[in-house]
Amino acid sequence: MDSIELKGQTYQYAFLNEENFSDLSYLFQQVYQLTISTSVLKKKYKPLDAFSRCFGCFMYTEEGVPISFQGAIPFRLSNGGEEVFGAQSCDSMTVSGYAGRGIFSFLALRVDDLLASCNIKFIYGFPNQNSEGILFGKLGWLKTERMTFFSMNTGSLPLLSFLKLLPAARNAIHKRALKKLNSFGEIQTAFENSERGESKLTVIHDHAFFNYKKEANKAIIRFQNGIVWLKISEVIMVGDLAFSEPERVKDLLNELKQLARKIGIARVIFQCQAGGRSHALLKPLLEEKISWQVGLKPFDDEIDLKEFVATYGDLDTF
């Protein structure tokens, strides 16, 4: 560990490595009351074989107790067809009582320096109200189009919501629901990012990406009128969707609605970035609400960050 003095207080800091993932588990418990195993976190922070290390930085008290963390996960992106590396900012957390001491800014800049030294071209993320002012006001982040939220009611009774307090029953319903998907279309293992285009900057959705994102309650299904990457919980969350033809949007939404009714889910939700292809197609059909701000910070001036388009499935929480 190295020492640093911030606002008259001495701390220690260290970069994320194979030996200190237990400190990240500790912080999730302390800050969010979430129990996340080190094996799950190691998988999350190692999506690519291109890098021999993970990206993140801890702050500790002078006695060595973890009090803050800032992470980043590298991904392969298509920059108008050319492959580049970018990193998604994630898991910003600080133990109560240590906010406002300059710790977040210090850790974020250390992670930026580390990413840039590994030929990662930029960092991007979806800041909340706690970090937005610092990132855009002090740390050189740039705003781009916001994510927008769409919701579609299916007319079904919310069966999975009724089972929210019964994990064992809910898991059984999840498994049953996923088995039923075969009757609605062909199950696929991957499909291209629907927002990818000649001038766009988008995360590459290939087999490696979907293997990294794979979970028991997710599936990619090819309907008659398009492809949907979905996650089943109390609602259906749509990570990405591609329409066979733009004029068949309503037909694909109706197929998705029928699926939700069949498995007892009352609502389907979408998160699309304004200015993207999915946003343009859904906006005339569903009520729109403003969602997260999207931000980026370049380490290479040759990357046109204005053309960045994210999908819901790109978020580390999907």
Tab-separated table of C-alpha atoms in Angstrom:
chain	number	residue	atom	x	y	z
A	1	MET	CA	0.000	0.000	0.000
A	2	ASP	CA	0.974	3.634	-0.522
A	3	SER	CA	0.153	6.538	1.778
A	4	ILE	CA	-1.619	9.763	0.845
A	5	GLU	CA	-2.732	12.796	2.832
A	6	LEU	CA	-6.090	14.338	1.961
A	7	LYS	CA	-7.443	17.351	3.826
A	8	GLY	CA	-5.089	16.778	6.738
A	9	GLN	CA	-5.902	13.058	7.120
A	10	THR	CA	-3.515	10.221	6.224
A	11	TYR	CA	-4.885	7.236	4.298
A	12	GLN	CA	-3.483	4.249	2.441
A	13	TYR	CA	-4.475	3.169	-1.055
A	14	ALA	CA	-3.919	0.100	-3.222
A	15	PHE	CA	-4.995	-1.120	-6.647
A	16	LEU	CA	-7.367	-4.036	-7.073
A	17	ASN	CA	-5.565	-7.373	-7.451
A	18	GLU	CA	-6.188	-11.099	-6.993
A	19	GLU	CA	-5.378	-10.891	-3.285
A	20	ASN	CA	-7.712	-8.101	-2.126
A	21	PHE	CA	-11.117	-8.988	-3.590
A	22	SER	CA	-12.222	-9.803	-0.044
A	23	ASP	CA	-11.923	-6.065	0.691
A	24	LEU	CA	-14.375	-5.376	-2.135
A	25	SER	CA	-16.819	-7.936	-0.679
A	26	TYR	CA	-16.419	-6.213	2.686
A	27	LEU	CA	-17.277	-2.807	1.214
A	28	PHE	CA	-20.392	-4.113	-0.559
A	29	GLN	CA	-21.586	-5.394	2.814
A	30	GLN	CA	-20.698	-2.193	4.667
A	31	VAL	CA	-22.102	0.275	2.127
A	32	TYR	CA	-25.024	-1.586	0.515
A	33	GLN	CA	-25.653	-4.496	2.922
A	34	LEU	CA	-25.082	-6.867	0.012
A	35	THR	CA	-23.303	-10.204	0.349
A	36	ILE	CA	-21.302	-10.829	-2.832
A	37	SER	CA	-18.694	-13.577	-2.970
A	38	THR	CA	-15.144	-12.961	-4.135
A	39	SER	CA	-15.641	-15.515	-6.939
A	40	VAL	CA	-18.558	-13.500	-8.365
A	41	LEU	CA	-16.545	-10.279	-8.154
A	42	LYS	CA	-13.480	-11.841	-9.794
A	43	LYS	CA	-15.647	-12.942	-12.721
A	44	LYS	CA	-17.166	-9.470	-12.984
A	45	TYR	CA	-13.801	-7.720	-13.123
A	46	LYS	CA	-12.177	-10.051	-15.663
A	47	PRO	CA	-14.295	-9.996	-18.847
A	48	LEU	CA	-11.349	-9.954	-21.254
A	49	ASP	CA	-8.224	-12.079	-21.668
A	50	ALA	CA	-6.477	-9.096	-23.255
A	51	PHE	CA	-5.485	-7.740	-19.828
A	52	SER	CA	-3.552	-9.620	-17.161
A	53	ARG	CA	-4.858	-7.396	-14.375
A	54	CYS	CA	-8.084	-5.984	-12.983
A	55	PHE	CA	-8.867	-2.277	-12.734
A	56	GLY	CA	-9.883	-0.617	-9.494
A	57	CYS	CA	-8.478	1.243	-6.505
A	58	PHE	CA	-9.165	1.061	-2.753
A	59	MET	CA	-8.774	3.617	-0.011
A	60	TYR	CA	-8.000	2.429	3.504
A	61	THR	CA	-7.726	4.082	6.880
A	62	GLU	CA	-4.232	4.484	8.282
A	63	GLU	CA	-4.907	1.245	10.183
A	64	GLY	CA	-5.730	-0.634	6.962
A	65	VAL	CA	-9.544	-0.782	7.115
A	66	PRO	CA	-11.196	-0.483	3.641
A	67	ILE	CA	-13.361	2.650	3.375
A	68	SER	CA	-13.763	3.353	-0.353
A	69	PHE	CA	-13.438	1.836	-3.826
A	70	GLN	CA	-13.632	2.876	-7.457
A	71	GLY	CA	-13.720	0.216	-10.168
A	72	ALA	CA	-13.623	-0.061	-13.955
A	73	ILE	CA	-14.265	-2.988	-16.298
A	74	PRO	CA	-12.664	-3.069	-19.773
A	75	PHE	CA	-14.702	-3.963	-22.855
A	76	ARG	CA	-14.075	-4.213	-26.573
A	77	LEU	CA	-15.938	-1.572	-28.584
A	78	SER	CA	-16.529	-0.935	-32.243
A	79	ASN	CA	-15.514	2.587	-33.247
A	80	GLY	CA	-17.084	2.815	-36.691
A	81	GLY	CA	-15.882	-0.729	-37.387
A	82	GLU	CA	-12.440	-0.363	-35.788
A	83	GLU	CA	-11.957	-2.255	-32.527
A	84	VAL	CA	-10.848	-0.229	-29.488
A	85	PHE	CA	-10.765	-0.763	-25.739
A	86	GLY	CA	-12.924	1.265	-23.377
A	87	ALA	CA	-13.797	0.748	-19.716
A	88	GLN	CA	-17.054	1.077	-17.813
A	89	SER	CA	-16.846	2.892	-14.490
A	90	CYS	CA	-18.591	0.953	-11.736
A	91	ASP	CA	-18.916	0.153	-8.035
A	92	SER	CA	-18.142	3.618	-6.706
A	93	MET	CA	-18.653	3.309	-2.961
A	94	THR	CA	-17.543	5.004	0.225
A	95	VAL	CA	-18.320	4.056	3.811
A	96	SER	CA	-20.626	6.497	5.590
A	97	GLY	CA	-18.708	9.274	7.310
A	98	TYR	CA	-15.917	9.525	4.735
A	99	ALA	CA	-17.729	11.412	1.962
A	100	GLY	CA	-16.599	14.922	1.058
A	101	ARG	CA	-12.950	14.302	1.880
A	102	GLY	CA	-11.615	14.129	-1.672
A	103	ILE	CA	-11.384	10.332	-1.623
A	104	PHE	CA	-13.690	9.691	-4.602
A	105	SER	CA	-11.776	12.132	-6.837
A	106	PHE	CA	-8.410	10.703	-5.815
A	107	LEU	CA	-9.417	7.109	-6.546
A	108	ALA	CA	-11.109	8.000	-9.836
A	109	LEU	CA	-7.972	9.730	-11.110
A	110	ARG	CA	-5.766	6.782	-10.091
A	111	VAL	CA	-8.021	4.429	-12.051
A	112	ASP	CA	-7.985	6.810	-15.046
A	113	ASP	CA	-4.181	6.817	-15.068
A	114	LEU	CA	-4.066	3.034	-14.875
A	115	LEU	CA	-6.531	2.593	-17.733
A	116	ALA	CA	-4.715	5.068	-19.967
A	117	SER	CA	-1.396	3.300	-19.337
A	118	CYS	CA	-2.953	0.064	-20.677
A	119	ASN	CA	-4.045	1.625	-24.003
A	120	ILE	CA	-7.684	1.878	-22.963
A	121	LYS	CA	-9.031	4.850	-24.923
A	122	PHE	CA	-11.764	6.172	-22.636
A	123	ILE	CA	-13.902	5.496	-19.592
A	124	TYR	CA	-17.702	5.659	-19.660
A	125	GLY	CA	-20.464	5.234	-17.145
A	126	PHE	CA	-23.886	6.066	-15.798
A	127	PRO	CA	-23.305	8.402	-12.830
A	128	ASN	CA	-25.811	8.812	-10.025
A	129	GLN	CA	-26.654	12.062	-8.284
A	130	ASN	CA	-23.826	11.569	-5.769
A	131	SER	CA	-21.025	11.357	-8.334
A	132	GLU	CA	-22.447	13.351	-11.258
A	133	GLY	CA	-21.348	16.778	-10.001
A	134	ILE	CA	-17.772	15.672	-9.323
A	135	LEU	CA	-17.281	13.738	-12.565
A	136	PHE	CA	-18.636	16.452	-14.857
A	137	GLY	CA	-17.588	19.440	-12.768
A	138	LYS	CA	-14.071	18.464	-11.662
A	139	LEU	CA	-12.776	15.303	-13.331
A	140	GLY	CA	-13.157	16.086	-17.032
A	141	TRP	CA	-16.097	13.864	-17.923
A	142	LEU	CA	-18.314	14.830	-20.857
A	143	LYS	CA	-22.072	14.453	-21.010
A	144	THR	CA	-23.748	12.644	-23.861
A	145	GLU	CA	-27.384	11.674	-24.458
A	146	ARG	CA	-29.249	10.306	-21.431
A	147	MET	CA	-30.725	6.848	-21.077
A	148	THR	CA	-34.516	6.827	-21.304
A	149	PHE	CA	-36.962	4.466	-19.649
A	150	PHE	CA	-39.899	2.776	-21.380
A	151	SER	CA	-42.436	0.486	-19.721
A	152	MET	CA	-45.017	-1.840	-21.273
A	153	ASN	CA	-47.872	-3.343	-19.256
A	154	THR	CA	-48.760	-6.864	-20.323
A	155	GLY	CA	-52.160	-7.321	-18.703
A	156	SER	CA	-50.940	-10.317	-16.690
A	157	LEU	CA	-51.305	-10.802	-12.968
A	158	PRO	CA	-47.850	-10.119	-11.426
A	159	LEU	CA	-47.208	-13.711	-10.317
A	160	LEU	CA	-43.480	-13.246	-9.760
A	161	SER	CA	-44.093	-10.105	-7.726
A	162	PHE	CA	-46.396	-12.097	-5.407
A	163	LEU	CA	-43.524	-14.543	-4.883
A	164	LYS	CA	-40.967	-11.833	-4.127
A	165	LEU	CA	-40.683	-12.893	-0.491
A	166	LEU	CA	-40.400	-16.592	-1.372
A	167	PRO	CA	-36.969	-17.015	-3.041
A	168	ALA	CA	-37.238	-20.782	-3.495
A	169	ALA	CA	-40.613	-20.511	-5.219
A	170	ARG	CA	-39.449	-17.552	-7.304
A	171	ASN	CA	-36.396	-19.463	-8.535
A	172	ALA	CA	-38.618	-22.371	-9.542
A	173	ILE	CA	-40.889	-19.983	-11.466
A	174	HIS	CA	-37.818	-18.475	-13.189
A	175	LYS	CA	-36.706	-21.916	-14.361
A	176	ARG	CA	-40.197	-22.790	-15.572
A	177	ALA	CA	-40.453	-19.477	-17.399
A	178	LEU	CA	-37.135	-19.966	-19.171
A	179	LYS	CA	-38.155	-23.463	-20.296
A	180	LYS	CA	-41.293	-21.986	-21.881
A	181	LEU	CA	-39.231	-19.646	-24.040
A	182	ASN	CA	-38.641	-22.415	-26.548
A	183	SER	CA	-42.310	-22.341	-27.504
A	184	PHE	CA	-42.049	-18.650	-28.442
A	185	GLY	CA	-38.968	-18.752	-30.646
A	186	GLU	CA	-35.467	-19.995	-31.224
A	187	ILE	CA	-33.009	-19.598	-28.331
A	188	GLN	CA	-29.731	-18.022	-29.476
A	189	THR	CA	-26.311	-17.617	-27.858
A	190	ALA	CA	-25.416	-14.204	-29.311
A	191	PHE	CA	-26.444	-11.406	-31.671
A	192	GLU	CA	-24.852	-8.183	-32.836
A	193	ASN	CA	-25.364	-4.956	-30.869
A	194	SER	CA	-28.485	-3.393	-32.388
A	195	GLU	CA	-26.937	0.092	-32.156
A	196	ARG	CA	-23.774	-0.775	-34.065
A	197	GLY	CA	-23.206	1.355	-37.168
A	198	GLU	CA	-20.534	2.819	-39.417
A	199	SER	CA	-20.157	5.998	-37.362
A	200	LYS	CA	-21.187	4.638	-33.946
A	201	LEU	CA	-19.120	3.804	-30.871
A	202	THR	CA	-20.727	0.715	-29.312
A	203	VAL	CA	-19.813	-2.228	-27.093
A	204	ILE	CA	-19.131	-5.352	-29.149
A	205	HIS	CA	-21.784	-7.990	-28.453
A	206	ASP	CA	-20.226	-11.293	-29.506
A	207	HIS	CA	-20.118	-14.791	-28.017
A	208	ALA	CA	-17.417	-13.798	-25.529
A	209	PHE	CA	-19.516	-10.840	-24.327
A	210	PHE	CA	-22.653	-12.940	-23.860
A	211	ASN	CA	-20.704	-15.712	-22.104
A	212	TYR	CA	-19.420	-13.085	-19.671
A	213	LYS	CA	-22.964	-11.772	-19.121
A	214	LYS	CA	-24.558	-15.228	-18.872
A	215	GLU	CA	-26.856	-15.880	-15.905
A	216	ALA	CA	-29.591	-18.416	-15.234
A	217	ASN	CA	-32.400	-15.858	-15.622
A	218	LYS	CA	-31.255	-14.417	-18.964
A	219	ALA	CA	-31.912	-15.570	-22.513
A	220	ILE	CA	-31.692	-14.431	-26.135
A	221	ILE	CA	-34.787	-15.368	-28.102
A	222	ARG	CA	-35.509	-14.962	-31.797
A	223	PHE	CA	-39.179	-14.172	-32.302
A	224	GLN	CA	-40.838	-13.987	-35.717
A	225	ASN	CA	-40.342	-10.217	-35.820
A	226	GLY	CA	-36.942	-9.743	-34.188
A	227	ILE	CA	-34.479	-10.757	-31.468
A	228	VAL	CA	-34.692	-9.883	-27.766
A	229	TRP	CA	-32.087	-10.279	-25.019
A	230	LEU	CA	-34.098	-10.475	-21.831
A	231	LYS	CA	-33.663	-10.923	-18.100
A	232	ILE	CA	-36.484	-12.393	-16.042
A	233	SER	CA	-37.188	-11.186	-12.505
A	234	GLU	CA	-40.404	-9.632	-11.147
A	235	VAL	CA	-40.445	-7.886	-14.535
A	236	ILE	CA	-38.850	-8.614	-17.887
A	237	MET	CA	-35.877	-6.342	-18.502
A	238	VAL	CA	-34.778	-5.989	-22.124
A	239	GLY	CA	-31.002	-5.731	-22.513
A	240	ASP	CA	-31.137	-5.206	-26.276
A	241	LEU	CA	-33.514	-5.874	-29.136
A	242	ALA	CA	-33.193	-5.980	-32.889
A	243	PHE	CA	-36.207	-5.700	-35.187
A	244	SER	CA	-36.415	-7.764	-38.378
A	245	GLU	CA	-37.877	-4.658	-40.060
A	246	PRO	CA	-38.519	-1.205	-38.526
A	247	GLU	CA	-42.216	-1.374	-39.430
A	248	ARG	CA	-42.576	-4.599	-37.400
A	249	VAL	CA	-41.872	-2.945	-34.022
A	250	LYS	CA	-45.471	-3.314	-32.818
A	251	ASP	CA	-45.493	-6.965	-33.840
A	252	LEU	CA	-42.341	-7.721	-31.851
A	253	LEU	CA	-43.697	-5.895	-28.803
A	254	ASN	CA	-46.900	-7.942	-29.039
A	255	GLU	CA	-44.866	-11.166	-29.148
A	256	LEU	CA	-42.941	-10.040	-26.080
A	257	LYS	CA	-46.213	-9.145	-24.328
A	258	GLN	CA	-47.641	-12.605	-25.063
A	259	LEU	CA	-44.527	-14.219	-23.610
A	260	ALA	CA	-44.789	-12.135	-20.434
A	261	ARG	CA	-48.446	-13.066	-19.975
A	262	LYS	CA	-47.668	-16.740	-20.406
A	263	ILE	CA	-45.102	-16.725	-17.594
A	264	GLY	CA	-46.982	-14.384	-15.264
A	265	ILE	CA	-45.102	-11.100	-15.619
A	266	ALA	CA	-47.069	-7.856	-15.606
A	267	ARG	CA	-44.490	-5.454	-16.992
A	268	VAL	CA	-41.665	-5.257	-19.530
A	269	ILE	CA	-39.093	-2.476	-19.139
A	270	PHE	CA	-36.600	-1.014	-21.611
A	271	GLN	CA	-33.691	1.381	-21.106
A	272	CYS	CA	-32.440	2.965	-24.339
A	273	GLN	CA	-30.061	5.825	-24.952
A	274	ALA	CA	-31.663	8.869	-26.569
A	275	GLY	CA	-30.486	9.225	-30.135
A	276	GLY	CA	-30.086	5.495	-30.621
A	277	ARG	CA	-31.970	3.245	-33.020
A	278	SER	CA	-34.062	1.464	-30.358
A	279	HIS	CA	-35.045	4.750	-28.735
A	280	ALA	CA	-36.286	6.150	-32.047
A	281	LEU	CA	-38.423	3.064	-32.714
A	282	LEU	CA	-39.927	2.741	-29.230
A	283	LYS	CA	-40.616	6.419	-28.581
A	284	PRO	CA	-43.756	6.677	-30.755
A	285	LEU	CA	-45.264	3.599	-29.090
A	286	LEU	CA	-44.453	3.758	-25.358
A	287	GLU	CA	-44.425	6.450	-22.715
A	288	GLU	CA	-40.922	7.809	-22.157
A	289	LYS	CA	-39.255	8.874	-18.893
A	290	ILE	CA	-35.802	10.393	-18.403
A	291	SER	CA	-33.335	7.978	-16.816
A	292	TRP	CA	-29.591	7.983	-16.088
A	293	GLN	CA	-27.133	10.492	-17.421
A	294	VAL	CA	-24.455	8.901	-19.606
A	295	GLY	CA	-20.921	10.256	-19.370
A	296	LEU	CA	-17.485	9.618	-20.838
A	297	LYS	CA	-13.920	10.765	-20.354
A	298	PRO	CA	-11.436	10.436	-23.234
A	299	PHE	CA	-7.812	9.379	-22.883
A	300	ASP	CA	-7.352	9.628	-26.669
A	301	ASP	CA	-8.509	12.676	-28.652
A	302	GLU	CA	-9.057	10.613	-31.804
A	303	ILE	CA	-12.141	8.877	-30.381
A	304	ASP	CA	-15.433	10.646	-31.218
A	305	LEU	CA	-17.337	10.157	-27.976
A	306	LYS	CA	-20.406	11.965	-29.309
A	307	GLU	CA	-21.219	8.807	-31.281
A	308	PHE	CA	-21.300	6.549	-28.198
A	309	VAL	CA	-24.572	4.602	-27.822
A	310	ALA	CA	-25.233	2.246	-24.899
A	311	THR	CA	-27.807	-0.495	-24.431
A	312	TYR	CA	-29.389	-1.582	-21.147
A	313	GLY	CA	-27.438	-4.819	-21.344
A	314	ASP	CA	-24.147	-2.922	-21.377
A	315	LEU	CA	-24.604	-1.840	-17.758
A	316	ASP	CA	-22.615	-3.819	-15.234
A	317	THR	CA	-25.815	-4.332	-13.221
A	318	PHE	CA	-27.649	-6.111	-16.063
